[in-house]
Amino acid sequence: MSLVSMRQILDEAFKDGYGVGAFNVNNMEQIQAIMEAAKETKSPVIIQASRRARSYTNDRFLYHLMMAATELYPEIPVALHQDHGNSPETCKSAVDMGFTSVMIDGSLEADGKTPASFEYNVRVTREVVEKAHERGVTVEGELGCLGGIEDGHGAGVDAMAHLTDPDQAVEFVKRTGVDALAVAIGTSHGVYKFSRKPDSAILDMDRIIEIHKRLPKTYLVMHGSSSVPKELQDIINAYGGKLKPTWGVPIKEIQLGIQHGVRKINVDTDSRLAMTGAIRKYLTEHPEEFDLRSYLKPAREAMKKVIIERMRSFGQAGHASDYDPIPLSVMAQRYSNGEL
Ligand code: 13P
């Protein structure tokens, strides 16, 4: 199966009311972990790369690894998504390379740090939507700013300082025509999201419910949605790591979001924690070892295990064979004739 548009994956998720994990990658082992997890659980999946990931891999490598994934796992619908595109140029280069979905994060200016005005956000997002839809590529926008900094991208603001305004969300979707909308509800990128188990004072799930009521047909996206499991923190700390106590987004809150319009859930940190813990453990227990494969294999297994758990809890498991891929050229026609 060739890469499919993220729109198709989310349309299908909408029909059956489940969520789809969007997992970040930086190398071959992570792509393998995700594809093996998708195969084992029969899940459609979104694989995403940030700008830093594209530059770390040199994105030609990344693209061809993804081509290998589609060849080796023809039964799995998979979209390749640009995470946090900072400008129309970044999104264009992703589309030119063959990404089937892009995020334009106009909530921040092109420096990827400074919170932008609403009008700026509408303007750059609309520009990307026009260009991407002509080629059948999906577009995710963001309104409101997340806390934390991910891969160099983020204002590092207090997560509760720039939450998405539900009324503005309606105007934003109407004026931009995005396929999916990332909303800010108090989550942050990275490992330090919450300094205590989150409650409604710091994780505003009601805001999602409110936005979904006003935009029932818009696919909502939860960023910063790693759950940061204590078991994974403990492995890292047991083998020489120094993570401070921290809490992520509980799975049951994500499931509540899925009942209220969340279709895409971004997860990066949990994969990093799983792999780092496995590598620390292996090298501590085998100090004589220097073969990369000896520690990358358990790292890949550890990430696969987390991804399987996420695929099952988000509900995407079992849905890989529900549909045949729609070519991007057909998606482009559907956008242009107003069907989408
Ligand atoms: P986490 O840091 O919670 O995994 O979030 C990743 C993310 O939102 C990528 O855009």
mmCIF file of C-alpha atoms and ligand atoms in Angstrom:
data_model
loop_
_atom_site.group_PDB
_atom_site.id
_atom_site.type_symbol
_atom_site.label_atom_id
_atom_site.label_comp_id
_atom_site.label_asym_id
_atom_site.label_seq_id
_atom_site.Cartn_x
_atom_site.Cartn_y
_atom_site.Cartn_z
ATOM 1 C CA MET A 1 0.000 0.000 0.000
ATOM 2 C CA SER A 2 1.380 3.429 -0.822
ATOM 3 C CA LEU A 3 1.307 6.203 1.769
ATOM 4 C CA VAL A 4 -2.226 7.431 2.311
ATOM 5 C CA SER A 5 -3.465 10.889 3.208
ATOM 6 C CA MET A 6 -3.989 11.587 6.869
ATOM 7 C CA ARG A 7 -7.444 12.873 5.950
ATOM 8 C CA GLN A 8 -8.509 9.419 4.817
ATOM 9 C CA ILE A 9 -7.195 7.836 8.020
ATOM 10 C CA LEU A 10 -9.063 10.418 10.119
ATOM 11 C CA ASP A 11 -12.258 10.164 8.033
ATOM 12 C CA GLU A 12 -12.304 6.445 8.771
ATOM 13 C CA ALA A 13 -11.549 7.039 12.456
ATOM 14 C CA PHE A 14 -14.454 9.510 12.575
ATOM 15 C CA LYS A 15 -16.857 6.954 11.089
ATOM 16 C CA ASP A 16 -16.067 4.414 13.777
ATOM 17 C CA GLY A 17 -15.352 6.836 16.622
ATOM 18 C CA TYR A 18 -11.768 5.902 17.415
ATOM 19 C CA GLY A 19 -8.513 7.843 17.766
ATOM 20 C CA VAL A 20 -5.246 7.356 15.868
ATOM 21 C CA GLY A 21 -1.812 7.761 17.414
ATOM 22 C CA ALA A 22 0.644 9.971 15.551
ATOM 23 C CA PHE A 23 4.067 8.775 16.565
ATOM 24 C CA ASN A 24 7.254 10.782 16.043
ATOM 25 C CA VAL A 25 10.318 9.193 14.477
ATOM 26 C CA ASN A 26 13.993 10.024 14.112
ATOM 27 C CA ASN A 27 15.506 6.788 12.858
ATOM 28 C CA MET A 28 14.966 3.355 11.358
ATOM 29 C CA GLU A 29 14.426 1.527 14.644
ATOM 30 C CA GLN A 30 11.537 3.803 15.584
ATOM 31 C CA ILE A 31 9.849 3.314 12.211
ATOM 32 C CA GLN A 32 10.304 -0.432 12.583
ATOM 33 C CA ALA A 33 8.875 -0.398 16.116
ATOM 34 C CA ILE A 34 5.753 1.456 14.937
ATOM 35 C CA MET A 35 5.216 -0.705 11.856
ATOM 36 C CA GLU A 36 5.633 -3.917 13.860
ATOM 37 C CA ALA A 37 3.169 -2.622 16.444
ATOM 38 C CA ALA A 38 0.735 -1.704 13.654
ATOM 39 C CA LYS A 39 1.099 -5.150 12.116
ATOM 40 C CA GLU A 40 0.560 -6.943 15.417
ATOM 41 C CA THR A 41 -2.528 -4.895 16.289
ATOM 42 C CA LYS A 42 -3.760 -4.458 12.676
ATOM 43 C CA SER A 43 -3.792 -0.689 13.046
ATOM 44 C CA PRO A 44 -3.755 2.202 10.594
ATOM 45 C CA VAL A 45 -1.128 4.670 11.747
ATOM 46 C CA ILE A 46 0.320 8.157 11.366
ATOM 47 C CA ILE A 47 4.091 8.542 11.429
ATOM 48 C CA GLN A 48 5.335 12.075 11.899
ATOM 49 C CA ALA A 49 8.625 13.921 11.693
ATOM 50 C CA SER A 50 9.467 17.319 13.137
ATOM 51 C CA ARG A 51 11.756 19.759 11.329
ATOM 52 C CA ARG A 52 14.638 18.676 13.558
ATOM 53 C CA ALA A 53 13.909 15.025 12.777
ATOM 54 C CA ARG A 54 14.010 15.833 9.072
ATOM 55 C CA SER A 55 17.326 17.562 9.451
ATOM 56 C CA TYR A 56 18.790 14.864 11.759
ATOM 57 C CA THR A 57 17.939 12.071 9.333
ATOM 58 C CA ASN A 58 18.455 14.103 6.190
ATOM 59 C CA ASP A 59 14.867 13.647 5.104
ATOM 60 C CA ARG A 60 15.705 11.715 1.943
ATOM 61 C CA PHE A 61 16.743 8.878 4.242
ATOM 62 C CA LEU A 62 13.557 9.244 6.221
ATOM 63 C CA TYR A 63 11.424 9.254 3.114
ATOM 64 C CA HIS A 64 12.996 6.106 1.733
ATOM 65 C CA LEU A 65 12.694 4.343 5.091
ATOM 66 C CA MET A 66 9.002 5.148 4.894
ATOM 67 C CA MET A 67 8.870 3.758 1.367
ATOM 68 C CA ALA A 68 10.426 0.571 2.720
ATOM 69 C CA ALA A 69 7.744 0.513 5.413
ATOM 70 C CA THR A 70 4.941 0.678 2.828
ATOM 71 C CA GLU A 71 6.607 -2.085 0.806
ATOM 72 C CA LEU A 72 7.136 -4.363 3.785
ATOM 73 C CA TYR A 73 3.751 -3.755 5.431
ATOM 74 C CA PRO A 74 1.361 -3.417 2.458
ATOM 75 C CA GLU A 75 -1.623 -4.204 4.664
ATOM 76 C CA ILE A 76 -1.104 -1.141 6.907
ATOM 77 C CA PRO A 77 -2.518 2.278 5.922
ATOM 78 C CA VAL A 78 0.151 4.776 6.932
ATOM 79 C CA ALA A 79 0.342 8.545 6.538
ATOM 80 C CA LEU A 80 3.593 10.504 6.676
ATOM 81 C CA HIS A 81 3.020 13.802 8.457
ATOM 82 C CA GLN A 82 5.150 16.916 8.951
ATOM 83 C CA ASP A 83 4.897 17.759 12.649
ATOM 84 C CA HIS A 84 4.951 21.487 13.554
ATOM 85 C CA GLY A 85 5.782 23.013 10.202
ATOM 86 C CA ASN A 86 6.920 26.538 11.110
ATOM 87 C CA SER A 87 6.215 28.172 7.745
ATOM 88 C CA PRO A 88 4.550 27.609 4.368
ATOM 89 C CA GLU A 89 8.044 26.908 2.928
ATOM 90 C CA THR A 90 8.651 24.032 5.357
ATOM 91 C CA CYS A 91 5.263 22.562 4.479
ATOM 92 C CA LYS A 92 5.922 22.937 0.770
ATOM 93 C CA SER A 93 9.241 21.120 1.047
ATOM 94 C CA ALA A 94 7.487 18.298 2.911
ATOM 95 C CA VAL A 95 4.783 18.021 0.242
ATOM 96 C CA ASP A 96 7.437 18.085 -2.497
ATOM 97 C CA MET A 97 9.231 15.235 -0.776
ATOM 98 C CA GLY A 98 6.112 13.065 -0.598
ATOM 99 C CA PHE A 99 4.673 13.698 2.858
ATOM 100 C CA THR A 100 0.920 13.030 2.692
ATOM 101 C CA SER A 101 0.031 15.440 5.480
ATOM 102 C CA VAL A 102 1.460 18.617 6.969
ATOM 103 C CA MET A 103 0.954 20.654 10.080
ATOM 104 C CA ILE A 104 1.335 24.399 9.746
ATOM 105 C CA ASP A 105 1.778 25.720 13.254
ATOM 106 C CA GLY A 106 0.808 29.352 12.742
ATOM 107 C CA SER A 107 0.150 29.720 16.468
ATOM 108 C CA LEU A 108 3.828 30.663 16.540
ATOM 109 C CA GLU A 109 5.712 32.904 14.157
ATOM 110 C CA ALA A 110 8.194 31.396 11.687
ATOM 111 C CA ASP A 111 10.927 31.397 14.369
ATOM 112 C CA GLY A 112 8.903 28.622 16.022
ATOM 113 C CA LYS A 113 9.029 30.476 19.356
ATOM 114 C CA THR A 114 7.053 33.715 19.364
ATOM 115 C CA PRO A 115 3.271 33.448 19.871
ATOM 116 C CA ALA A 116 1.673 34.839 16.703
ATOM 117 C CA SER A 117 -1.442 36.936 16.172
ATOM 118 C CA PHE A 118 -4.708 35.302 15.140
ATOM 119 C CA GLU A 119 -4.619 37.071 11.756
ATOM 120 C CA TYR A 120 -1.078 35.809 11.059
ATOM 121 C CA ASN A 121 -2.161 32.290 11.965
ATOM 122 C CA VAL A 122 -5.199 32.451 9.651
ATOM 123 C CA ARG A 123 -3.104 33.846 6.789
ATOM 124 C CA VAL A 124 -0.279 31.273 6.810
ATOM 125 C CA THR A 125 -2.639 28.386 7.513
ATOM 126 C CA ARG A 126 -4.951 29.347 4.638
ATOM 127 C CA GLU A 127 -1.946 29.621 2.318
ATOM 128 C CA VAL A 128 -0.800 26.098 3.215
ATOM 129 C CA VAL A 129 -4.330 24.688 2.905
ATOM 130 C CA GLU A 130 -4.691 26.058 -0.634
ATOM 131 C CA LYS A 131 -1.357 24.671 -1.814
ATOM 132 C CA ALA A 132 -1.569 21.311 -0.026
ATOM 133 C CA HIS A 133 -5.164 20.532 -0.974
ATOM 134 C CA GLU A 134 -4.329 21.104 -4.646
ATOM 135 C CA ARG A 135 -2.100 18.060 -4.250
ATOM 136 C CA GLY A 136 -4.454 16.016 -2.094
ATOM 137 C CA VAL A 137 -2.345 16.519 1.029
ATOM 138 C CA THR A 138 -3.987 16.919 4.449
ATOM 139 C CA VAL A 139 -3.460 20.001 6.629
ATOM 140 C CA GLU A 140 -3.479 20.315 10.411
ATOM 141 C CA GLY A 141 -3.492 23.780 11.989
ATOM 142 C CA GLU A 142 -3.063 24.869 15.584
ATOM 143 C CA LEU A 143 -4.892 27.472 17.607
ATOM 144 C CA GLY A 144 -3.611 28.401 21.075
ATOM 145 C CA CYS A 145 -0.073 27.541 22.179
ATOM 146 C CA LEU A 146 1.193 24.462 23.945
ATOM 147 C CA GLY A 147 3.564 24.576 26.864
ATOM 148 C CA GLY A 148 7.120 23.303 26.586
ATOM 149 C CA ILE A 149 9.518 23.129 23.681
ATOM 150 C CA GLU A 150 9.630 20.153 21.386
ATOM 151 C CA ASP A 151 12.584 19.576 19.101
ATOM 152 C CA GLY A 152 13.433 23.255 19.336
ATOM 153 C CA HIS A 153 9.853 24.248 18.472
ATOM 154 C CA GLY A 154 7.645 25.934 21.067
ATOM 155 C CA ALA A 155 7.192 29.157 22.991
ATOM 156 C CA GLY A 156 8.034 27.471 26.283
ATOM 157 C CA VAL A 157 5.002 29.255 27.709
ATOM 158 C CA ASP A 158 3.087 28.198 30.792
ATOM 159 C CA ALA A 159 0.691 25.598 29.373
ATOM 160 C CA MET A 160 -2.383 27.345 30.818
ATOM 161 C CA ALA A 161 -1.421 30.758 29.404
ATOM 162 C CA HIS A 162 -2.601 30.352 25.787
ATOM 163 C CA LEU A 163 -5.528 27.916 25.738
ATOM 164 C CA THR A 164 -7.678 27.602 22.616
ATOM 165 C CA ASP A 165 -10.706 29.870 22.614
ATOM 166 C CA PRO A 166 -13.729 27.833 21.401
ATOM 167 C CA ASP A 167 -15.347 30.765 19.554
ATOM 168 C CA GLN A 168 -12.099 31.633 17.841
ATOM 169 C CA ALA A 169 -11.733 27.960 16.868
ATOM 170 C CA VAL A 170 -14.993 28.164 14.902
ATOM 171 C CA GLU A 171 -13.774 31.249 13.036
ATOM 172 C CA PHE A 172 -10.340 29.712 12.455
ATOM 173 C CA VAL A 173 -11.713 26.522 10.907
ATOM 174 C CA LYS A 174 -14.172 28.453 8.750
ATOM 175 C CA ARG A 175 -11.548 30.864 7.424
ATOM 176 C CA THR A 176 -8.725 28.352 6.884
ATOM 177 C CA GLY A 177 -10.434 25.118 5.786
ATOM 178 C CA VAL A 178 -8.052 22.909 7.805
ATOM 179 C CA ASP A 179 -8.730 19.183 7.964
ATOM 180 C CA ALA A 180 -7.654 18.869 11.594
ATOM 181 C CA LEU A 181 -7.197 21.300 14.448
ATOM 182 C CA ALA A 182 -4.636 21.035 17.249
ATOM 183 C CA VAL A 183 -6.007 22.567 20.417
ATOM 184 C CA ALA A 184 -4.235 23.828 23.519
ATOM 185 C CA ILE A 185 -5.784 22.465 26.718
ATOM 186 C CA GLY A 186 -2.866 22.628 29.141
ATOM 187 C CA THR A 187 -0.550 19.921 27.788
ATOM 188 C CA SER A 188 3.136 20.490 26.984
ATOM 189 C CA HIS A 189 5.664 18.737 24.824
ATOM 190 C CA GLY A 190 8.357 16.722 26.546
ATOM 191 C CA VAL A 191 8.671 14.832 29.787
ATOM 192 C CA TYR A 192 7.811 17.618 32.280
ATOM 193 C CA LYS A 193 4.139 18.247 31.639
ATOM 194 C CA PHE A 194 2.595 18.260 35.079
ATOM 195 C CA SER A 195 4.149 18.366 38.539
ATOM 196 C CA ARG A 196 1.223 16.393 39.969
ATOM 197 C CA LYS A 197 -1.410 13.998 38.693
ATOM 198 C CA PRO A 198 -3.421 16.297 36.398
ATOM 199 C CA ASP A 199 -6.932 17.385 37.320
ATOM 200 C CA SER A 200 -9.245 19.826 35.549
ATOM 201 C CA ALA A 201 -7.332 22.823 36.938
ATOM 202 C CA ILE A 202 -4.300 21.949 34.813
ATOM 203 C CA LEU A 203 -5.713 19.709 32.069
ATOM 204 C CA ASP A 204 -8.774 21.368 30.576
ATOM 205 C CA MET A 205 -10.699 18.485 29.002
ATOM 206 C CA ASP A 206 -13.931 20.503 29.227
ATOM 207 C CA ARG A 207 -12.458 22.837 26.639
ATOM 208 C CA ILE A 208 -12.273 19.941 24.156
ATOM 209 C CA ILE A 209 -15.896 19.097 24.866
ATOM 210 C CA GLU A 210 -16.833 22.735 24.294
ATOM 211 C CA ILE A 211 -14.862 22.994 21.027
ATOM 212 C CA HIS A 212 -16.294 19.710 19.764
ATOM 213 C CA LYS A 213 -19.845 20.914 20.460
ATOM 214 C CA ARG A 214 -19.216 23.907 18.203
ATOM 215 C CA LEU A 215 -17.165 22.036 15.589
ATOM 216 C CA PRO A 216 -18.613 18.504 15.527
ATOM 217 C CA LYS A 217 -17.122 17.735 12.102
ATOM 218 C CA THR A 218 -13.588 19.001 12.762
ATOM 219 C CA TYR A 219 -11.015 16.426 13.718
ATOM 220 C CA LEU A 220 -9.337 17.584 16.924
ATOM 221 C CA VAL A 221 -5.705 16.845 17.688
ATOM 222 C CA MET A 222 -4.159 16.447 21.121
ATOM 223 C CA HIS A 223 -0.480 17.359 21.193
ATOM 224 C CA GLY A 224 1.805 16.696 24.154
ATOM 225 C CA SER A 225 -0.137 13.531 24.857
ATOM 226 C CA SER A 226 2.471 11.145 26.159
ATOM 227 C CA SER A 227 1.346 9.525 29.383
ATOM 228 C CA VAL A 228 4.895 9.460 30.810
ATOM 229 C CA PRO A 229 4.310 6.160 32.657
ATOM 230 C CA LYS A 230 5.964 5.858 36.051
ATOM 231 C CA GLU A 231 7.315 2.387 35.123
ATOM 232 C CA LEU A 232 9.285 3.906 32.234
ATOM 233 C CA GLN A 233 10.617 6.730 34.413
ATOM 234 C CA ASP A 234 11.628 4.154 37.030
ATOM 235 C CA ILE A 235 13.647 2.070 34.556
ATOM 236 C CA ILE A 236 15.615 5.135 33.460
ATOM 237 C CA ASN A 237 16.264 6.199 37.056
ATOM 238 C CA ALA A 238 17.146 2.675 38.192
ATOM 239 C CA TYR A 239 19.948 2.588 35.643
ATOM 240 C CA GLY A 240 21.678 5.883 36.268
ATOM 241 C CA GLY A 241 19.098 8.346 34.891
ATOM 242 C CA LYS A 242 18.079 11.479 36.757
ATOM 243 C CA LEU A 243 14.487 12.256 35.801
ATOM 244 C CA LYS A 244 12.607 14.388 38.290
ATOM 245 C CA PRO A 245 9.104 13.259 39.350
ATOM 246 C CA THR A 246 6.616 14.113 36.593
ATOM 247 C CA TRP A 247 3.148 13.265 35.264
ATOM 248 C CA GLY A 248 1.798 12.914 31.732
ATOM 249 C CA VAL A 249 -1.671 12.793 30.216
ATOM 250 C CA PRO A 250 -3.648 9.858 31.664
ATOM 251 C CA ILE A 251 -4.966 7.424 29.053
ATOM 252 C CA LYS A 252 -8.508 7.784 30.388
ATOM 253 C CA GLU A 253 -8.411 11.533 29.655
ATOM 254 C CA ILE A 254 -7.290 10.819 26.100
ATOM 255 C CA GLN A 255 -10.157 8.324 25.794
ATOM 256 C CA LEU A 256 -12.559 11.004 27.016
ATOM 257 C CA GLY A 257 -11.135 13.299 24.313
ATOM 258 C CA ILE A 258 -11.707 10.607 21.691
ATOM 259 C CA GLN A 259 -15.386 10.471 22.728
ATOM 260 C CA HIS A 260 -15.479 14.222 22.054
ATOM 261 C CA GLY A 261 -13.940 14.614 18.627
ATOM 262 C CA VAL A 262 -10.225 13.921 19.176
ATOM 263 C CA ARG A 263 -9.028 11.814 16.243
ATOM 264 C CA LYS A 264 -5.231 12.303 16.318
ATOM 265 C CA ILE A 265 -3.090 11.883 19.407
ATOM 266 C CA ASN A 266 0.560 12.936 19.289
ATOM 267 C CA VAL A 267 3.041 10.782 21.161
ATOM 268 C CA ASP A 268 6.797 11.201 21.120
ATOM 269 C CA THR A 269 8.122 11.325 24.689
ATOM 270 C CA ASP A 270 6.794 7.872 25.668
ATOM 271 C CA SER A 271 8.761 6.303 22.804
ATOM 272 C CA ARG A 272 11.895 8.170 23.854
ATOM 273 C CA LEU A 273 11.476 7.073 27.473
ATOM 274 C CA ALA A 274 10.963 3.438 26.467
ATOM 275 C CA MET A 275 14.020 3.320 24.232
ATOM 276 C CA THR A 276 16.304 5.238 26.581
ATOM 277 C CA GLY A 277 15.338 3.039 29.539
ATOM 278 C CA ALA A 278 15.997 -0.145 27.578
ATOM 279 C CA ILE A 279 19.395 1.099 26.395
ATOM 280 C CA ARG A 280 20.431 2.234 29.892
ATOM 281 C CA LYS A 281 19.356 -1.104 31.352
ATOM 282 C CA TYR A 282 21.124 -3.161 28.712
ATOM 283 C CA LEU A 283 24.400 -1.290 28.869
ATOM 284 C CA THR A 284 24.417 -1.270 32.674
ATOM 285 C CA GLU A 285 23.839 -5.025 32.747
ATOM 286 C CA HIS A 286 26.337 -5.706 29.920
ATOM 287 C CA PRO A 287 29.162 -3.201 30.415
ATOM 288 C CA GLU A 288 31.400 -5.228 28.106
ATOM 289 C CA GLU A 289 29.015 -4.849 25.138
ATOM 290 C CA PHE A 290 29.739 -2.523 22.231
ATOM 291 C CA ASP A 291 27.652 -3.949 19.394
ATOM 292 C CA LEU A 292 24.928 -1.393 18.588
ATOM 293 C CA ARG A 293 22.485 -4.128 17.697
ATOM 294 C CA SER A 294 22.683 -5.621 21.179
ATOM 295 C CA TYR A 295 21.066 -2.560 22.792
ATOM 296 C CA LEU A 296 19.046 -1.162 19.880
ATOM 297 C CA LYS A 297 17.069 -4.419 19.645
ATOM 298 C CA PRO A 298 15.675 -4.249 23.212
ATOM 299 C CA ALA A 299 15.163 -0.509 22.690
ATOM 300 C CA ARG A 300 13.072 -1.197 19.579
ATOM 301 C CA GLU A 301 11.119 -3.888 21.437
ATOM 302 C CA ALA A 302 10.436 -1.520 24.346
ATOM 303 C CA MET A 303 9.097 1.148 21.997
ATOM 304 C CA LYS A 304 6.964 -1.395 20.134
ATOM 305 C CA LYS A 305 5.398 -2.476 23.427
ATOM 306 C CA VAL A 306 4.400 1.094 24.330
ATOM 307 C CA ILE A 307 3.012 1.752 20.851
ATOM 308 C CA ILE A 308 0.936 -1.442 20.970
ATOM 309 C CA GLU A 309 -0.561 -0.290 24.274
ATOM 310 C CA ARG A 310 -1.366 3.124 22.819
ATOM 311 C CA MET A 311 -2.907 1.653 19.639
ATOM 312 C CA ARG A 312 -5.177 -0.537 21.742
ATOM 313 C CA SER A 313 -6.230 2.246 24.074
ATOM 314 C CA PHE A 314 -6.872 4.777 21.299
ATOM 315 C CA GLY A 315 -9.097 2.246 19.491
ATOM 316 C CA GLN A 316 -7.271 2.141 16.150
ATOM 317 C CA ALA A 317 -6.351 -1.536 16.644
ATOM 318 C CA GLY A 318 -8.194 -3.872 14.281
ATOM 319 C CA HIS A 319 -9.021 -1.200 11.685
ATOM 320 C CA ALA A 320 -6.143 -1.587 9.197
ATOM 321 C CA SER A 321 -8.124 -3.557 6.657
ATOM 322 C CA ASP A 322 -11.330 -1.504 6.809
ATOM 323 C CA TYR A 323 -10.476 0.445 3.664
ATOM 324 C CA ASP A 324 -8.437 0.725 0.472
ATOM 325 C CA PRO A 325 -6.155 3.705 -0.040
ATOM 326 C CA ILE A 326 -7.485 6.671 -1.966
ATOM 327 C CA PRO A 327 -4.776 8.151 -4.216
ATOM 328 C CA LEU A 328 -3.748 11.739 -3.469
ATOM 329 C CA SER A 329 -4.897 12.746 -6.972
ATOM 330 C CA VAL A 330 -8.443 11.646 -6.076
ATOM 331 C CA MET A 331 -8.223 13.456 -2.728
ATOM 332 C CA ALA A 332 -7.170 16.583 -4.664
ATOM 333 C CA GLN A 333 -10.268 16.302 -6.895
ATOM 334 C CA ARG A 334 -12.468 15.878 -3.842
ATOM 335 C CA TYR A 335 -11.069 19.036 -2.295
ATOM 336 C CA SER A 336 -11.498 20.977 -5.522
ATOM 337 C CA ASN A 337 -15.096 19.885 -6.143
ATOM 338 C CA GLY A 338 -16.058 20.748 -2.577
ATOM 339 C CA GLU A 339 -16.719 17.159 -1.483
ATOM 340 C CA LEU A 340 -14.160 17.550 1.326
HETATM 341 P P1 13P B 1 4.838 14.357 23.804
HETATM 342 O O1 13P B 1 6.100 15.104 24.144
HETATM 343 O O2 13P B 1 3.850 14.384 24.924
HETATM 344 O O3 13P B 1 5.106 12.969 23.365
HETATM 345 O O4 13P B 1 4.129 15.119 22.612
HETATM 346 C C1 13P B 1 4.580 14.968 21.288
HETATM 347 C C2 13P B 1 3.911 15.909 20.368
HETATM 348 O O5 13P B 1 2.921 16.539 20.685
HETATM 349 C C3 13P B 1 4.491 16.063 19.020
HETATM 350 O O6 13P B 1 3.945 17.124 18.307
#
